[in-house]
Tab-separated table of C-alpha atoms and ligand atoms in Angstrom:
chain	number	residue	atom	x	y	z
A	1	MET	CA	34.431	-91.929	-47.295
A	2	THR	CA	36.081	-89.754	-44.671
A	3	SER	CA	34.719	-90.133	-41.164
A	4	LEU	CA	34.585	-86.387	-40.402
A	5	ILE	CA	31.066	-85.006	-40.001
A	6	LEU	CA	30.282	-81.299	-40.055
A	7	VAL	CA	27.273	-80.248	-37.993
A	8	THR	CA	25.964	-76.765	-38.748
A	9	GLY	CA	23.792	-75.548	-35.891
A	10	GLY	CA	25.629	-77.953	-33.577
A	11	THR	CA	25.152	-75.430	-30.762
A	12	GLY	CA	21.345	-75.244	-31.150
A	13	THR	CA	18.473	-77.153	-29.541
A	14	LEU	CA	18.626	-80.022	-32.050
A	15	GLY	CA	22.350	-79.849	-32.793
A	16	ARG	CA	23.252	-80.175	-29.108
A	17	HIS	CA	21.646	-83.648	-29.199
A	18	VAL	CA	23.129	-84.566	-32.598
A	19	VAL	CA	26.784	-83.848	-31.760
A	20	PRO	CA	27.192	-86.279	-28.804
A	21	LEU	CA	25.289	-89.001	-30.683
A	22	LEU	CA	27.767	-88.731	-33.568
A	23	ARG	CA	30.667	-88.833	-31.107
A	24	GLU	CA	29.174	-91.958	-29.488
A	25	ALA	CA	29.049	-93.484	-32.977
A	26	GLY	CA	32.804	-92.921	-33.143
A	27	ARG	CA	32.778	-90.116	-35.710
A	28	ASP	CA	35.005	-87.059	-35.744
A	29	VAL	CA	32.777	-84.005	-35.450
A	30	ARG	CA	33.222	-80.392	-36.465
A	31	VAL	CA	30.670	-77.730	-35.574
A	32	LEU	CA	30.127	-74.484	-37.459
A	33	SER	CA	29.067	-71.644	-35.176
A	34	ARG	CA	28.951	-67.853	-35.460
A	35	ARG	CA	30.780	-67.641	-32.137
A	36	ALA	CA	34.229	-68.976	-31.262
A	37	HIS	CA	34.327	-72.082	-29.060
A	38	GLU	CA	37.201	-74.075	-27.565
A	39	ALA	CA	37.498	-77.614	-28.910
A	40	ALA	CA	36.089	-80.008	-26.303
A	41	GLY	CA	35.177	-83.694	-26.014
A	42	GLY	CA	36.628	-84.506	-29.419
A	43	VAL	CA	34.552	-81.805	-31.128
A	44	GLU	CA	36.288	-79.170	-33.213
A	45	TYR	CA	34.683	-75.779	-33.887
A	46	VAL	CA	34.955	-73.495	-36.917
A	47	THR	CA	33.700	-69.942	-36.676
A	48	GLY	CA	31.581	-68.794	-39.598
A	49	ASP	CA	28.251	-67.450	-40.745
A	50	LEU	CA	26.125	-69.159	-43.367
A	51	LEU	CA	24.139	-66.027	-44.174
A	52	LYS	CA	27.189	-63.787	-44.452
A	53	ASP	CA	28.994	-66.536	-46.414
A	54	GLU	CA	31.929	-66.462	-44.025
A	55	GLY	CA	34.051	-69.374	-42.817
A	56	ILE	CA	32.084	-72.013	-44.718
A	57	GLU	CA	35.018	-73.245	-46.821
A	58	ALA	CA	37.044	-74.059	-43.721
A	59	ALA	CA	33.996	-75.717	-42.142
A	60	VAL	CA	33.252	-78.080	-45.050
A	61	ALA	CA	36.886	-79.008	-45.841
A	62	GLY	CA	37.315	-82.778	-45.542
A	63	ALA	CA	33.740	-83.478	-44.375
A	64	GLY	CA	32.172	-86.658	-45.789
A	65	VAL	CA	28.787	-85.829	-44.268
A	66	ILE	CA	27.225	-82.466	-43.463
A	67	VAL	CA	24.325	-82.442	-41.011
A	68	HIS	CA	22.734	-79.080	-41.652
A	69	CYS	CA	20.863	-78.085	-38.481
A	70	ALA	CA	21.582	-74.334	-38.565
A	71	GLY	CA	18.463	-72.304	-39.085
A	72	GLY	CA	16.604	-69.176	-38.185
A	73	ARG	CA	13.307	-67.433	-38.773
A	74	LYS	CA	14.532	-66.013	-42.073
A	75	GLY	CA	16.983	-66.821	-44.851
A	76	ASP	CA	17.382	-70.609	-44.561
A	77	ASP	CA	17.306	-70.755	-48.378
A	78	ALA	CA	20.245	-68.319	-48.708
A	79	ALA	CA	22.148	-70.199	-45.985
A	80	ALA	CA	21.575	-73.512	-47.801
A	81	ARG	CA	22.765	-71.975	-51.094
A	82	ASN	CA	25.999	-70.749	-49.513
A	83	LEU	CA	26.570	-74.103	-47.808
A	84	VAL	CA	25.911	-76.100	-51.009
A	85	ARG	CA	28.250	-73.898	-53.047
A	86	ALA	CA	31.149	-74.405	-50.641
A	87	ALA	CA	30.394	-78.116	-50.130
A	88	SER	CA	30.280	-78.800	-53.888
A	89	ARG	CA	33.659	-77.130	-54.342
A	90	ALA	CA	35.130	-79.247	-51.549
A	91	GLY	CA	33.819	-82.651	-52.743
A	92	THR	CA	30.616	-84.707	-52.726
A	93	PRO	CA	29.568	-84.902	-49.085
A	94	HIS	CA	26.235	-86.415	-48.068
A	95	LEU	CA	24.090	-83.409	-47.145
A	96	VAL	CA	21.545	-84.141	-44.419
A	97	PHE	CA	18.959	-81.428	-43.882
A	98	ILE	CA	16.320	-80.889	-41.213
A	99	SER	CA	13.136	-79.248	-42.439
A	100	VAL	CA	9.633	-78.829	-41.088
A	101	VAL	CA	6.424	-80.802	-41.625
A	102	GLY	CA	4.112	-78.738	-43.810
A	103	ALA	CA	6.844	-76.901	-45.703
A	104	ASP	CA	5.264	-78.178	-48.936
A	105	ARG	CA	1.642	-77.677	-47.820
A	106	ILE	CA	1.586	-74.248	-46.189
A	107	PRO	CA	1.338	-71.659	-48.958
A	108	VAL	CA	3.255	-68.444	-48.297
A	109	VAL	CA	1.661	-66.048	-50.750
A	110	SER	CA	0.305	-62.862	-49.156
A	111	ALA	CA	1.892	-60.351	-46.790
A	112	ALA	CA	-0.135	-61.920	-43.944
A	113	ASP	CA	1.218	-65.375	-44.850
A	114	ARG	CA	4.765	-64.052	-44.957
A	115	ALA	CA	4.452	-62.206	-41.655
A	116	MET	CA	3.221	-65.286	-39.772
A	117	PHE	CA	4.459	-68.270	-41.789
A	118	GLY	CA	7.401	-66.962	-43.844
A	119	TYR	CA	9.558	-69.561	-42.075
A	120	PHE	CA	7.776	-72.390	-43.951
A	121	GLY	CA	8.478	-70.697	-47.297
A	122	PHE	CA	12.182	-70.359	-46.452
A	123	LYS	CA	12.318	-74.018	-45.395
A	124	LEU	CA	10.686	-75.185	-48.643
A	125	ALA	CA	13.111	-73.088	-50.704
A	126	ALA	CA	16.034	-74.492	-48.687
A	127	GLU	CA	14.747	-78.049	-49.290
A	128	GLN	CA	14.758	-77.304	-53.024
A	129	VAL	CA	18.344	-76.020	-52.829
A	130	VAL	CA	19.387	-79.260	-51.088
A	131	ALA	CA	17.504	-81.528	-53.535
A	132	GLY	CA	18.877	-79.631	-56.528
A	133	SER	CA	22.432	-79.420	-55.212
A	134	GLY	CA	23.838	-82.328	-57.179
A	135	LEU	CA	25.161	-83.677	-53.878
A	136	PRO	CA	23.884	-86.897	-52.320
A	137	TRP	CA	21.161	-85.719	-49.923
A	138	THR	CA	18.646	-86.624	-47.246
A	139	THR	CA	15.935	-84.336	-45.883
A	140	LEU	CA	13.895	-85.059	-42.764
A	141	ARG	CA	10.818	-82.974	-42.015
A	142	ALA	CA	9.901	-82.808	-38.326
A	143	THR	CA	7.065	-81.126	-36.447
A	144	GLN	CA	7.684	-78.439	-33.792
A	145	PHE	CA	10.041	-79.416	-30.981
A	146	HIS	CA	8.707	-79.389	-27.389
A	147	ASP	CA	11.359	-76.759	-26.580
A	148	LEU	CA	9.828	-74.331	-29.096
A	149	ILE	CA	6.300	-74.882	-27.777
A	150	LEU	CA	7.612	-74.312	-24.228
A	151	MET	CA	9.256	-71.030	-25.252
A	152	VAL	CA	6.014	-69.810	-26.833
A	153	ALA	CA	3.968	-70.973	-23.819
A	154	GLN	CA	6.318	-69.074	-21.474
A	155	GLN	CA	5.866	-65.893	-23.533
A	156	MET	CA	2.096	-66.265	-23.776
A	157	ALA	CA	1.762	-66.933	-20.035
A	158	ARG	CA	3.134	-63.443	-19.346
A	159	LEU	CA	-0.042	-61.965	-20.872
A	160	PRO	CA	-3.107	-61.437	-18.679
A	161	VAL	CA	-5.324	-62.833	-21.464
A	162	ILE	CA	-3.884	-65.252	-24.015
A	163	PRO	CA	-4.893	-64.806	-27.665
A	164	VAL	CA	-5.109	-68.278	-29.202
A	165	PRO	CA	-5.006	-68.797	-32.989
A	166	ALA	CA	-8.435	-70.303	-33.650
A	167	GLY	CA	-8.437	-73.864	-34.932
A	168	PHE	CA	-4.666	-74.389	-34.841
A	169	ARG	CA	-3.300	-77.728	-33.693
A	170	PHE	CA	0.249	-78.926	-33.099
A	171	GLN	CA	1.942	-82.315	-32.801
A	172	PRO	CA	5.142	-81.539	-30.915
A	173	VAL	CA	8.061	-83.913	-31.015
A	174	ASP	CA	11.082	-84.410	-28.810
A	175	ALA	CA	14.263	-82.835	-30.186
A	176	GLY	CA	16.334	-85.722	-28.771
A	177	GLU	CA	14.252	-88.246	-30.707
A	178	VAL	CA	14.577	-86.185	-33.889
A	179	ALA	CA	18.343	-86.126	-33.317
A	180	ASP	CA	18.375	-89.943	-33.013
A	181	ARG	CA	16.655	-90.223	-36.376
A	182	LEU	CA	18.798	-87.558	-38.033
A	183	VAL	CA	21.970	-89.322	-36.890
A	184	GLU	CA	20.623	-92.645	-38.170
A	185	LEU	CA	20.031	-90.979	-41.544
A	186	ALA	CA	23.436	-89.259	-41.498
A	187	LEU	CA	25.216	-92.561	-40.874
A	188	GLY	CA	23.208	-94.310	-43.597
A	189	THR	CA	23.132	-93.943	-47.357
A	190	PRO	CA	21.502	-90.837	-48.872
A	191	ALA	CA	17.722	-91.302	-48.712
A	192	GLY	CA	16.282	-88.224	-50.455
A	193	LEU	CA	13.079	-87.130	-48.720
A	194	ALA	CA	12.728	-89.330	-45.628
A	195	PRO	CA	9.314	-90.082	-44.067
A	196	ASP	CA	8.111	-87.247	-41.820
A	197	MET	CA	8.707	-87.345	-38.085
A	198	ALA	CA	5.965	-86.156	-35.727
A	199	GLY	CA	5.201	-86.382	-32.033
A	200	PRO	CA	2.863	-88.957	-30.463
A	201	ARG	CA	-0.201	-86.702	-29.974
A	202	VAL	CA	-2.032	-83.856	-31.685
A	203	TYR	CA	-3.047	-80.955	-29.389
A	204	THR	CA	-5.155	-77.843	-29.691
A	205	VAL	CA	-3.389	-74.685	-28.489
A	206	PRO	CA	-5.390	-74.596	-25.220
A	207	GLY	CA	-4.556	-78.321	-24.907
A	208	LEU	CA	-0.855	-77.379	-24.925
A	209	LEU	CA	-1.217	-74.314	-22.712
A	210	HIS	CA	-3.400	-75.786	-19.946
A	211	PRO	CA	-0.892	-78.396	-18.723
A	212	TYR	CA	1.881	-75.780	-18.878
A	213	LEU	CA	-0.131	-73.249	-16.869
A	214	ARG	CA	-1.119	-75.976	-14.381
A	215	ALA	CA	2.533	-76.952	-13.941
A	216	ARG	CA	3.356	-73.298	-13.194
A	217	GLY	CA	0.375	-72.875	-10.877
A	218	LYS	CA	-1.136	-70.229	-13.162
A	219	ARG	CA	-4.555	-69.585	-14.696
A	220	ARG	CA	-5.162	-67.465	-17.768
A	221	PRO	CA	-8.292	-66.783	-19.799
A	222	MET	CA	-7.849	-67.563	-23.516
A	223	VAL	CA	-9.483	-65.808	-26.432
A	224	PRO	CA	-9.645	-67.494	-29.851
A	225	VAL	CA	-8.377	-65.220	-32.631
A	226	PRO	CA	-9.120	-66.116	-36.252
A	227	LEU	CA	-5.991	-65.539	-38.342
A	228	PRO	CA	-6.248	-64.406	-41.965
A	229	GLY	CA	-4.504	-65.779	-45.053
A	230	LYS	CA	-4.030	-69.002	-46.981
A	231	ALA	CA	-1.224	-70.231	-44.745
A	232	ALA	CA	-3.369	-69.932	-41.596
A	233	HIS	CA	-6.194	-71.693	-43.465
A	234	ALA	CA	-3.817	-74.566	-44.318
A	235	VAL	CA	-2.701	-74.823	-40.687
A	236	ARG	CA	-6.340	-74.949	-39.533
A	237	ALA	CA	-6.741	-77.838	-42.012
A	238	GLY	CA	-3.809	-79.636	-40.353
A	239	ALA	CA	-1.037	-78.999	-42.920
A	240	ASN	CA	1.528	-78.781	-40.088
A	241	LEU	CA	0.579	-82.217	-38.715
A	242	ALA	CA	1.547	-85.757	-39.669
A	243	PRO	CA	-0.822	-87.999	-37.655
A	244	GLU	CA	0.109	-90.990	-39.824
A	245	ARG	CA	3.743	-90.420	-38.814
A	246	ALA	CA	3.225	-90.064	-35.028
A	247	VAL	CA	6.474	-91.944	-34.400
A	248	GLY	CA	7.754	-89.798	-31.502
A	249	ARG	CA	7.350	-91.407	-28.070
A	250	ARG	CA	7.845	-88.571	-25.589
A	251	THR	CA	4.673	-86.589	-25.037
A	252	TRP	CA	4.310	-82.890	-24.220
A	253	GLU	CA	3.207	-83.946	-20.722
A	254	ASP	CA	6.372	-86.079	-20.287
A	255	PHE	CA	8.489	-83.134	-21.413
A	256	LEU	CA	6.720	-80.715	-19.057
A	257	ALA	CA	7.088	-83.146	-16.151
A	258	GLU	CA	10.838	-83.106	-16.630
A	259	ARG	CA	11.438	-79.504	-17.710
A	260	VAL	CA	8.890	-77.580	-15.669
A	261	LEU	CA	7.493	-79.693	-12.810
A	262	SER	CA	10.816	-81.167	-11.680
A	263	ARG	CA	12.348	-77.671	-11.549
A	264	ALA	CA	9.385	-76.030	-9.802
F	1	NAP	N1	12.513	-75.759	-33.388
F	1	NAP	C1	11.573	-76.485	-34.012
F	1	NAP	O1	10.470	-76.664	-33.516
F	1	NAP	C2	11.902	-77.094	-35.369
F	1	NAP	C3	10.991	-77.970	-35.983
F	1	NAP	C4	11.326	-78.521	-37.227
F	1	NAP	C5	12.512	-78.193	-37.829
F	1	NAP	N2	13.365	-77.330	-37.206
F	1	NAP	C6	14.633	-76.988	-37.854
F	1	NAP	O2	15.666	-77.601	-37.100
F	1	NAP	C7	16.835	-76.786	-37.175
F	1	NAP	C8	17.362	-76.557	-35.773
F	1	NAP	O3	16.384	-75.913	-35.006
F	1	NAP	P1	16.697	-75.535	-33.493
F	1	NAP	O4	15.407	-75.340	-32.822
F	1	NAP	O5	17.699	-76.492	-32.946
F	1	NAP	O6	17.381	-74.112	-33.700
F	1	NAP	P2	18.055	-73.168	-32.596
F	1	NAP	O7	18.040	-73.801	-31.255
F	1	NAP	O8	17.443	-71.825	-32.781
F	1	NAP	O9	19.567	-73.104	-33.069
F	1	NAP	C9	19.891	-72.493	-34.282
F	1	NAP	C10	21.289	-72.935	-34.653
F	1	NAP	O10	21.590	-72.394	-35.942
F	1	NAP	C11	22.856	-71.761	-35.889
F	1	NAP	N3	22.809	-70.611	-36.791
F	1	NAP	C12	21.814	-69.693	-36.885
F	1	NAP	N4	22.107	-68.790	-37.837
F	1	NAP	C13	23.317	-69.155	-38.347
F	1	NAP	C14	24.165	-68.594	-39.343
F	1	NAP	N5	23.807	-67.486	-40.026
F	1	NAP	N6	25.328	-69.203	-39.614
F	1	NAP	C15	25.707	-70.312	-38.924
F	1	NAP	N7	24.949	-70.894	-37.972
F	1	NAP	C16	23.766	-70.304	-37.681
F	1	NAP	C17	23.066	-71.358	-34.435
F	1	NAP	O11	24.449	-71.409	-34.161
F	1	NAP	P3	25.284	-70.225	-33.404
F	1	NAP	O12	24.288	-69.413	-32.609
F	1	NAP	O13	26.251	-71.013	-32.553
F	1	NAP	O14	25.937	-69.490	-34.501
F	1	NAP	C18	22.350	-72.468	-33.682
F	1	NAP	O15	23.220	-73.561	-33.455
F	1	NAP	C19	16.437	-75.528	-37.935
F	1	NAP	O16	16.812	-75.688	-39.285
F	1	NAP	C20	14.939	-75.505	-37.829
F	1	NAP	O17	14.326	-74.842	-38.911
F	1	NAP	C21	13.099	-76.784	-35.985
């Protein structure tokens, strides 16, 4: 097997952790990005777009492993299809995919489901593309990264009153720890669907927001808002959680201490 590893999304929150870990493991790394980048630190870049089906052939050429971290709010299934098509033409690389806990349990049926939880439907469809690709594959489902929760908390804190989805809970995980696991899987033999990866604690939404607001020296009233639809119902029932797979070590509070308090 060739030692070259392609990382799609190598410029993103997760991918930025994955790339140096692969380099430390002594692997040649290529990153696919929609923007041009200078090669640096032994990492080569190919410019392309998975949704527009551009530049993928050049990205996959000679790769023995593809760590597919590229993703967005929409269209991860189409991106996976384009990637699989090019990868299958180029050889039989091990395709390693990052998905989300609950992709198989959060039903995206109605317009309300699609508007709020369409992402989970795209991730499930992308998982099916990967599993049905005919390539050796591994998929890891992770819960929300701390970085995502922080971004949402920052946006919500701008409001004078914060609407809180009633009954929702989250189990955020550290993106660096997910990267460690993804790299372990990428350097191993294809595992199919790997056990889920979730953070160490389950939080209510106010339980996530309060420590953030405290760290920023802010106070905000919160108003619970019941959300309609089957997907929201599934989330209230905990479909986005994996308490039995609370393998992450870094807590939300640890993350805030480093990212918010130390910079205050
Ligand atoms: N964030 C979470 O809480 C979470 C939880 C579970 C699973 N995941 C999954 O983990 C993956 C990475 O998430 P993240 O938070 O690291 O994402 P992110 O920070 O938003 O980064 C997205 C990455 O995808 C690339 N990308 C987006 N559209 C692309 C396209 N059309 N063609 C090529 N590359 C494209 C971007 O590269 P350029 O901008 O350089 O083109 C960027 O590197 C995603 O698949 C996501 O669904 C995320």
